[in-house]
Amino acid sequence: MRINTLILGAGAAGMMCARHAGGSTLVIDHAKAPGEKIRISGGGRCNFTNMYAEAKNYLSANPHFCKSALARYTQWDFIELVDRHGIAWHEKTLGQLFCDGSSKQIIAMLVEEMREAGADLWLHTSVEAVAQTADGYTVRLLREGKAQTVTCRNLVLATGGKSIPKMGATGLAYDLARQFGLEVTETRAGLVPFTFPDGRFQPLAGVSLPSRLSNARTSFDEALLFTHRGLSGPSVLQLSSYWREGEEIT
């Protein structure tokens, strides 16, 4: 089978890429359904964008990449797409937009968009090997237990990171990047709660309050949530991306 573009990963990035790539595009994923991380996001209602999204809100070794990406496709473009599909939404706090109904509406929208663009979707499909050729790539796949070979001009890695292994997250993209000589930045946890093995906050589990959390580089004014394992909530999750082990947080 020969196609123009093969996209590894049927998450938000993979499906949006397929929507723009159009015909002769195949999206594959080893999961049983597309958009599994979308499904659980925002407590099942999908916090699909933020009205105040700007390049400065993103961590990157190349800040100009975010500026270019957000200039080409803004949050307002995505809101227009959501409205066009008749999905009701609301603003929670600080510009955070959530579906009134379910995150499954966003998944259905993305699947419909990429299929209307002419892209195909294969689920229960895993990557066995990837080889570069003179005019593209040859990819050996295992689809529902049967071997398949796909040749393509463009190969897109949209498999995500290692954040939720129990949902099928793997290091496949990192391995493929290294295979083709691309530099891989050392990974660490981000957008995560702070946990304490002694359970010191268990009596307060479920309590939420406004907070300002800071380290040496930045601060966030958002809600803090006590859990049975430690500290969570928007302020903690945001600051975790800027925190280094051993740093003091105030």
Tab-separated table of C-alpha atoms in Angstrom:
chain	number	residue	atom	x	y	z
A	1	MET	CA	0.000	0.000	0.000
A	2	ARG	CA	1.448	3.372	-1.028
A	3	ILE	CA	0.155	6.687	0.326
A	4	ASN	CA	1.304	10.269	0.589
A	5	THR	CA	1.210	10.699	4.388
A	6	LEU	CA	1.241	8.226	7.282
A	7	ILE	CA	0.450	9.637	10.722
A	8	LEU	CA	1.357	7.597	13.779
A	9	GLY	CA	-1.116	8.434	16.535
A	10	ALA	CA	-4.854	9.198	16.510
A	11	GLY	CA	-4.825	11.790	19.249
A	12	ALA	CA	-5.643	15.477	18.936
A	13	ALA	CA	-2.430	16.308	17.045
A	14	GLY	CA	-2.666	13.330	14.703
A	15	MET	CA	-6.294	13.942	13.786
A	16	MET	CA	-5.792	17.685	13.273
A	17	CYS	CA	-2.775	16.922	11.075
A	18	ALA	CA	-4.853	14.480	9.020
A	19	ARG	CA	-7.562	17.110	8.624
A	20	HIS	CA	-5.033	19.402	6.950
A	21	ALA	CA	-3.115	16.698	5.045
A	22	GLY	CA	-6.282	15.522	3.290
A	23	GLY	CA	-6.471	12.646	0.790
A	24	SER	CA	-3.954	9.809	0.546
A	25	THR	CA	-3.443	10.048	4.304
A	26	LEU	CA	-3.613	7.213	6.806
A	27	VAL	CA	-3.781	7.617	10.598
A	28	ILE	CA	-2.951	4.599	12.745
A	29	ASP	CA	-3.180	3.950	16.476
A	30	HIS	CA	-2.733	0.858	18.631
A	31	ALA	CA	-5.708	1.838	20.808
A	32	LYS	CA	-9.250	0.565	20.351
A	33	ALA	CA	-10.600	4.098	19.877
A	34	PRO	CA	-9.205	7.472	18.752
A	35	GLY	CA	-8.589	10.376	21.122
A	36	GLU	CA	-8.242	8.444	24.378
A	37	LYS	CA	-6.493	11.320	26.182
A	38	ILE	CA	-9.100	13.748	24.852
A	39	ARG	CA	-11.780	11.519	26.365
A	40	ILE	CA	-10.449	11.912	29.930
A	41	SER	CA	-9.386	15.553	29.660
A	42	GLY	CA	-11.190	18.227	31.640
A	43	GLY	CA	-12.913	15.670	33.836
A	44	GLY	CA	-14.588	14.178	30.773
A	45	ARG	CA	-15.675	17.538	29.349
A	46	CYS	CA	-12.467	18.387	27.465
A	47	ASN	CA	-10.848	21.738	28.194
A	48	PHE	CA	-10.365	22.170	24.465
A	49	THR	CA	-8.669	25.595	24.346
A	50	ASN	CA	-8.013	28.806	26.237
A	51	MET	CA	-9.162	32.253	25.180
A	52	TYR	CA	-5.827	33.741	26.251
A	53	ALA	CA	-3.462	31.229	24.624
A	54	GLU	CA	-0.215	32.975	23.698
A	55	ALA	CA	3.283	31.835	22.806
A	56	LYS	CA	4.593	32.996	26.190
A	57	ASN	CA	2.429	30.344	27.883
A	58	TYR	CA	4.397	27.496	26.308
A	59	LEU	CA	7.737	26.004	27.352
A	60	SER	CA	10.036	25.559	24.374
A	61	ALA	CA	13.717	25.638	23.500
A	62	ASN	CA	12.599	27.517	20.380
A	63	PRO	CA	9.993	30.151	21.366
A	64	HIS	CA	9.604	31.241	17.750
A	65	PHE	CA	8.074	27.855	16.909
A	66	CYS	CA	5.082	28.583	19.159
A	67	LYS	CA	4.736	32.084	17.710
A	68	SER	CA	4.641	30.694	14.185
A	69	ALA	CA	2.251	27.847	15.029
A	70	LEU	CA	-0.221	30.057	16.909
A	71	ALA	CA	-0.104	32.701	14.186
A	72	ARG	CA	-1.147	30.114	11.587
A	73	TYR	CA	-3.931	28.535	13.639
A	74	THR	CA	-5.323	30.408	16.629
A	75	GLN	CA	-7.669	29.460	19.458
A	76	TRP	CA	-10.342	31.462	17.637
A	77	ASP	CA	-10.001	29.190	14.603
A	78	PHE	CA	-10.637	26.153	16.794
A	79	ILE	CA	-13.556	27.815	18.586
A	80	GLU	CA	-15.080	28.534	15.169
A	81	LEU	CA	-14.686	24.850	14.275
A	82	VAL	CA	-16.376	23.771	17.513
A	83	ASP	CA	-19.247	26.198	16.886
A	84	ARG	CA	-19.638	24.937	13.326
A	85	HIS	CA	-20.230	21.443	14.699
A	86	GLY	CA	-22.881	22.718	17.092
A	87	ILE	CA	-20.960	21.793	20.235
A	88	ALA	CA	-22.070	23.905	23.195
A	89	TRP	CA	-19.315	25.177	25.485
A	90	HIS	CA	-18.674	27.500	28.388
A	91	GLU	CA	-15.818	29.453	29.943
A	92	LYS	CA	-14.839	28.275	33.392
A	93	THR	CA	-12.042	30.459	34.783
A	94	LEU	CA	-9.096	32.318	33.294
A	95	GLY	CA	-10.278	31.711	29.737
A	96	GLN	CA	-10.540	27.903	30.060
A	97	LEU	CA	-13.175	26.556	27.653
A	98	PHE	CA	-15.037	23.286	28.307
A	99	CYS	CA	-17.773	21.369	26.496
A	100	ASP	CA	-21.215	21.624	28.092
A	101	GLY	CA	-21.698	17.976	27.234
A	102	SER	CA	-18.873	15.467	26.812
A	103	SER	CA	-15.332	15.302	25.493
A	104	LYS	CA	-16.618	12.604	23.129
A	105	GLN	CA	-18.141	15.446	21.080
A	106	ILE	CA	-14.656	16.835	20.353
A	107	ILE	CA	-13.395	13.363	19.378
A	108	ALA	CA	-16.353	12.837	17.035
A	109	MET	CA	-15.740	16.271	15.504
A	110	LEU	CA	-12.069	15.541	14.789
A	111	VAL	CA	-12.833	12.095	13.326
A	112	GLU	CA	-15.507	13.601	11.077
A	113	GLU	CA	-13.204	16.422	9.965
A	114	MET	CA	-10.316	14.160	8.996
A	115	ARG	CA	-12.580	11.696	7.190
A	116	GLU	CA	-14.234	14.518	5.256
A	117	ALA	CA	-10.717	15.565	4.224
A	118	GLY	CA	-10.170	12.081	2.798
A	119	ALA	CA	-7.998	10.534	5.525
A	120	ASP	CA	-8.401	6.922	6.671
A	121	LEU	CA	-8.137	5.596	10.226
A	122	TRP	CA	-6.783	2.219	11.320
A	123	LEU	CA	-7.130	1.234	14.977
A	124	HIS	CA	-5.648	-1.807	16.763
A	125	THR	CA	-2.561	-1.169	14.601
A	126	SER	CA	0.994	-1.130	15.940
A	127	VAL	CA	4.333	-0.205	14.363
A	128	GLU	CA	6.802	-3.057	13.928
A	129	ALA	CA	9.600	-1.278	12.028
A	130	VAL	CA	10.334	1.906	10.061
A	131	ALA	CA	12.927	2.273	7.308
A	132	GLN	CA	13.847	5.307	5.229
A	133	THR	CA	13.873	4.977	1.449
A	134	ALA	CA	15.030	7.193	-1.413
A	135	ASP	CA	11.626	8.866	-1.680
A	136	GLY	CA	10.077	8.408	1.764
A	137	TYR	CA	9.541	5.619	4.278
A	138	THR	CA	8.535	1.972	4.465
A	139	VAL	CA	6.620	1.051	7.607
A	140	ARG	CA	5.819	-2.484	8.744
A	141	LEU	CA	2.576	-2.627	10.711
A	142	LEU	CA	0.598	-5.203	12.626
A	143	ARG	CA	-3.100	-4.547	12.108
A	144	GLU	CA	-5.419	-6.680	14.227
A	145	GLY	CA	-2.764	-9.405	14.221
A	146	LYS	CA	-2.065	-9.296	10.485
A	147	ALA	CA	1.168	-7.959	8.975
A	148	GLN	CA	0.872	-4.988	6.595
A	149	THR	CA	3.441	-2.818	4.832
A	150	VAL	CA	2.831	0.832	4.017
A	151	THR	CA	5.107	3.087	1.978
A	152	CYS	CA	4.692	6.836	2.294
A	153	ARG	CA	6.312	10.097	1.246
A	154	ASN	CA	5.688	11.797	4.609
A	155	LEU	CA	5.819	10.204	8.074
A	156	VAL	CA	4.365	12.134	11.011
A	157	LEU	CA	5.124	11.171	14.618
A	158	ALA	CA	2.072	12.165	16.688
A	159	THR	CA	2.153	9.401	19.284
A	160	GLY	CA	2.470	11.710	22.277
A	161	GLY	CA	4.702	11.217	25.296
A	162	LYS	CA	4.940	8.680	28.090
A	163	SER	CA	2.561	10.462	30.449
A	164	ILE	CA	-0.160	7.827	30.929
A	165	PRO	CA	1.208	4.322	30.223
A	166	LYS	CA	-1.992	2.614	31.398
A	167	MET	CA	-3.772	4.312	28.471
A	168	GLY	CA	-1.209	2.991	26.021
A	169	ALA	CA	1.348	5.811	26.038
A	170	THR	CA	4.803	4.624	24.977
A	171	GLY	CA	8.184	6.035	24.018
A	172	LEU	CA	7.783	5.064	20.350
A	173	ALA	CA	8.244	8.599	19.005
A	174	TYR	CA	11.439	9.068	21.017
A	175	ASP	CA	12.818	5.765	19.726
A	176	LEU	CA	12.037	6.628	16.102
A	177	ALA	CA	13.501	10.107	16.464
A	178	ARG	CA	16.751	8.646	17.779
A	179	GLN	CA	16.734	6.051	14.982
A	180	PHE	CA	16.828	8.847	12.416
A	181	GLY	CA	19.440	10.896	14.240
A	182	LEU	CA	17.156	13.552	15.725
A	183	GLU	CA	18.155	15.063	19.049
A	184	VAL	CA	15.765	14.124	21.855
A	185	THR	CA	15.496	16.453	24.838
A	186	GLU	CA	15.661	14.709	28.198
A	187	THR	CA	12.134	14.137	29.441
A	188	ARG	CA	10.715	14.698	32.902
A	189	ALA	CA	7.305	14.989	34.498
A	190	GLY	CA	5.233	18.102	33.801
A	191	LEU	CA	1.654	19.192	34.530
A	192	VAL	CA	1.607	16.746	37.447
A	193	PRO	CA	0.599	16.909	41.137
A	194	PHE	CA	3.106	16.992	43.984
A	195	THR	CA	2.854	13.805	46.034
A	196	PHE	CA	4.050	13.039	49.572
A	197	PRO	CA	4.619	9.453	50.780
A	198	ASP	CA	3.634	10.265	54.378
A	199	GLY	CA	0.042	11.230	53.480
A	200	ARG	CA	0.347	14.494	55.409
A	201	PHE	CA	-2.592	16.122	53.622
A	202	GLN	CA	-5.073	13.234	53.817
A	203	PRO	CA	-7.307	14.987	56.419
A	204	LEU	CA	-7.732	17.893	53.968
A	205	ALA	CA	-8.433	15.768	50.872
A	206	GLY	CA	-11.052	17.437	48.682
A	207	VAL	CA	-10.483	20.965	50.019
A	208	SER	CA	-9.809	23.589	47.329
A	209	LEU	CA	-8.780	27.210	47.811
A	210	PRO	CA	-7.344	30.141	45.827
A	211	SER	CA	-3.557	30.280	45.929
A	212	ARG	CA	-0.402	31.832	44.529
A	213	LEU	CA	2.351	29.253	44.049
A	214	SER	CA	5.827	30.449	43.135
A	215	ASN	CA	9.358	29.272	42.525
A	216	ALA	CA	12.440	31.215	41.444
A	217	ARG	CA	11.199	31.605	37.850
A	218	THR	CA	7.438	32.104	37.847
A	219	SER	CA	4.195	32.059	39.812
A	220	PHE	CA	0.573	31.064	39.219
A	221	ASP	CA	-2.599	32.493	40.766
A	222	GLU	CA	-5.063	29.636	40.512
A	223	ALA	CA	-6.838	27.069	42.661
A	224	LEU	CA	-4.932	24.591	44.831
A	225	LEU	CA	-6.500	21.218	45.665
A	226	PHE	CA	-5.564	18.980	48.586
A	227	THR	CA	-5.716	15.256	47.749
A	228	HIS	CA	-5.121	12.060	49.715
A	229	ARG	CA	-1.702	11.827	48.037
A	230	GLY	CA	-0.587	15.461	48.163
A	231	LEU	CA	-1.234	18.719	46.313
A	232	SER	CA	-2.962	19.215	42.975
A	233	GLY	CA	-5.181	21.742	41.230
A	234	PRO	CA	-4.379	24.187	38.405
A	235	SER	CA	-1.711	26.170	40.287
A	236	VAL	CA	0.238	23.026	41.232
A	237	LEU	CA	-0.063	21.423	37.795
A	238	GLN	CA	1.148	24.596	36.091
A	239	LEU	CA	4.074	25.159	38.439
A	240	SER	CA	5.218	21.520	38.154
A	241	SER	CA	6.368	22.211	34.587
A	242	TYR	CA	8.773	24.875	35.868
A	243	TRP	CA	9.904	23.069	39.039
A	244	ARG	CA	13.215	21.269	39.529
A	245	GLU	CA	13.816	18.654	42.204
A	246	GLY	CA	15.026	20.265	45.419
A	247	GLU	CA	13.638	23.722	44.646
A	248	GLU	CA	11.629	25.596	47.238
A	249	ILE	CA	8.001	26.432	46.458
A	250	THR	CA	6.183	29.211	48.272
